[in-house]
Amino acid sequence: MKSPIFKTVLLAILFGATLAGVKTYYQYQGSKSETAKLYQNIGGDFSLTHIDGPFDLQRLKGKPSVLYFGFASCPDICPLSLNKLVKAFDAIEPELHKRVQKVFISVDYKRDDAKKVHEYGKYFATDFISLAGTEEQIKDITKKYAVHFEFVPLENSAMKYTVDHTSRFFLLDKYGQVFNSYSDIIYDGQFKLDLIEVLK
Amino acid sequence: MKVISLFLLFSLFSGLDLQAQVIEDAWIKKPLPGLKMTAAYMLIVNPTDKELVLEKITGPDALYYEIHTHKSENGIMKMRQLKSIKIAPKSKHELKPMGDHIMVMQTNNELPNKLKTTMTLYFKGQKPKEINLEVKKSL
């Protein structure tokens, strides 16, 4: 027979835990609503080129996607980021690879074409969707997704120029709408929570 | 004759002192498919009392070797070329991913299949230093 004090303490702990759970739930719902507001004006349809032909947002609908903008000649940041894109799913659940589309978009319309980015993306994962575009197409999609890119001349370099660019991952839901974005998806716990949400 | 001998002796010892820099953990990323460029990294140790200045790099597996750096500003990734890298006396400088690195461009077709390659580092006022680098898969 437990003492009344024990029962009271137990009830208090249960009550506290319930309150904390409710608070966390509403905080998450609140942050989701804030995030939705933040991203309601970002994203939208685009027109790019895949190695198999023209590619637009319609082709991504039906499954969630993660988009990353970069360029193939980027020696460090882009390979590391694309590798993170693969590892992030491994860390959560390897099976997610099939359920989430991984998309690499090159902003370097001067150097990268659909064939080059396809070869590049394939190195990280065979199911990578790698896309290139014309100057007009890249300017259009980067404006819609609030991605900064800028060609910067390297005067004494054999590289001629580099491309400054936003390094950010965009999570799109199965309707092709931007759900959230992240500077890092390995260590950002929110990415995992959002992924569960968009996979519902 | 004595003057010449002394000069040669001085040059010899100066040379030994100036070659005192140490290169550790040197490696180069295996170029990604379809690309003719990659990056190399290493730790440069300067145990001397003089500043070391890395000014130039050459090698057998690419046409161009340049010193570059990465920086992130407000979420924007930027790569820039550097004229040189200075290593203060009694200190170390690490060339590493997302930081200072040797940009290797117009790589030849052999590099992706090699396990090792070499580079020659030119430090200001010193004899060229040849180093070995391991060719590693980048990821």
mmCIF file of C-alpha atoms in Angstrom, chain B residues 21-22 43-52 86-94:
data_model
loop_
_atom_site.group_PDB
_atom_site.id
_atom_site.type_symbol
_atom_site.label_atom_id
_atom_site.label_comp_id
_atom_site.label_asym_id
_atom_site.label_seq_id
_atom_site.Cartn_x
_atom_site.Cartn_y
_atom_site.Cartn_z
ATOM 1 C CA GLN B 21 59.228 23.528 -41.899
ATOM 2 C CA VAL B 22 57.222 20.339 -41.516
ATOM 3 C CA LEU B 43 49.148 21.012 -41.809
ATOM 4 C CA ILE B 44 52.140 23.338 -42.151
ATOM 5 C CA VAL B 45 54.292 23.499 -39.059
ATOM 6 C CA ASN B 46 56.800 26.296 -38.634
ATOM 7 C CA PRO B 47 59.189 25.429 -35.791
ATOM 8 C CA THR B 48 61.619 28.228 -36.733
ATOM 9 C CA ASP B 49 61.989 31.752 -35.411
ATOM 10 C CA LYS B 50 61.148 33.242 -38.795
ATOM 11 C CA GLU B 51 57.840 33.745 -40.534
ATOM 12 C CA LEU B 52 57.134 31.258 -43.325
ATOM 13 C CA LYS B 86 51.887 33.323 -43.766
ATOM 14 C CA ILE B 87 52.803 31.009 -40.931
ATOM 15 C CA ALA B 88 54.048 32.854 -37.876
ATOM 16 C CA PRO B 89 57.237 31.684 -36.090
ATOM 17 C CA LYS B 90 56.714 28.658 -33.842
ATOM 18 C CA SER B 91 53.182 28.078 -35.046
ATOM 19 C CA LYS B 92 51.038 25.899 -37.304
ATOM 20 C CA HIS B 93 48.624 26.613 -40.113
ATOM 21 C CA GLU B 94 46.076 24.083 -41.238
#
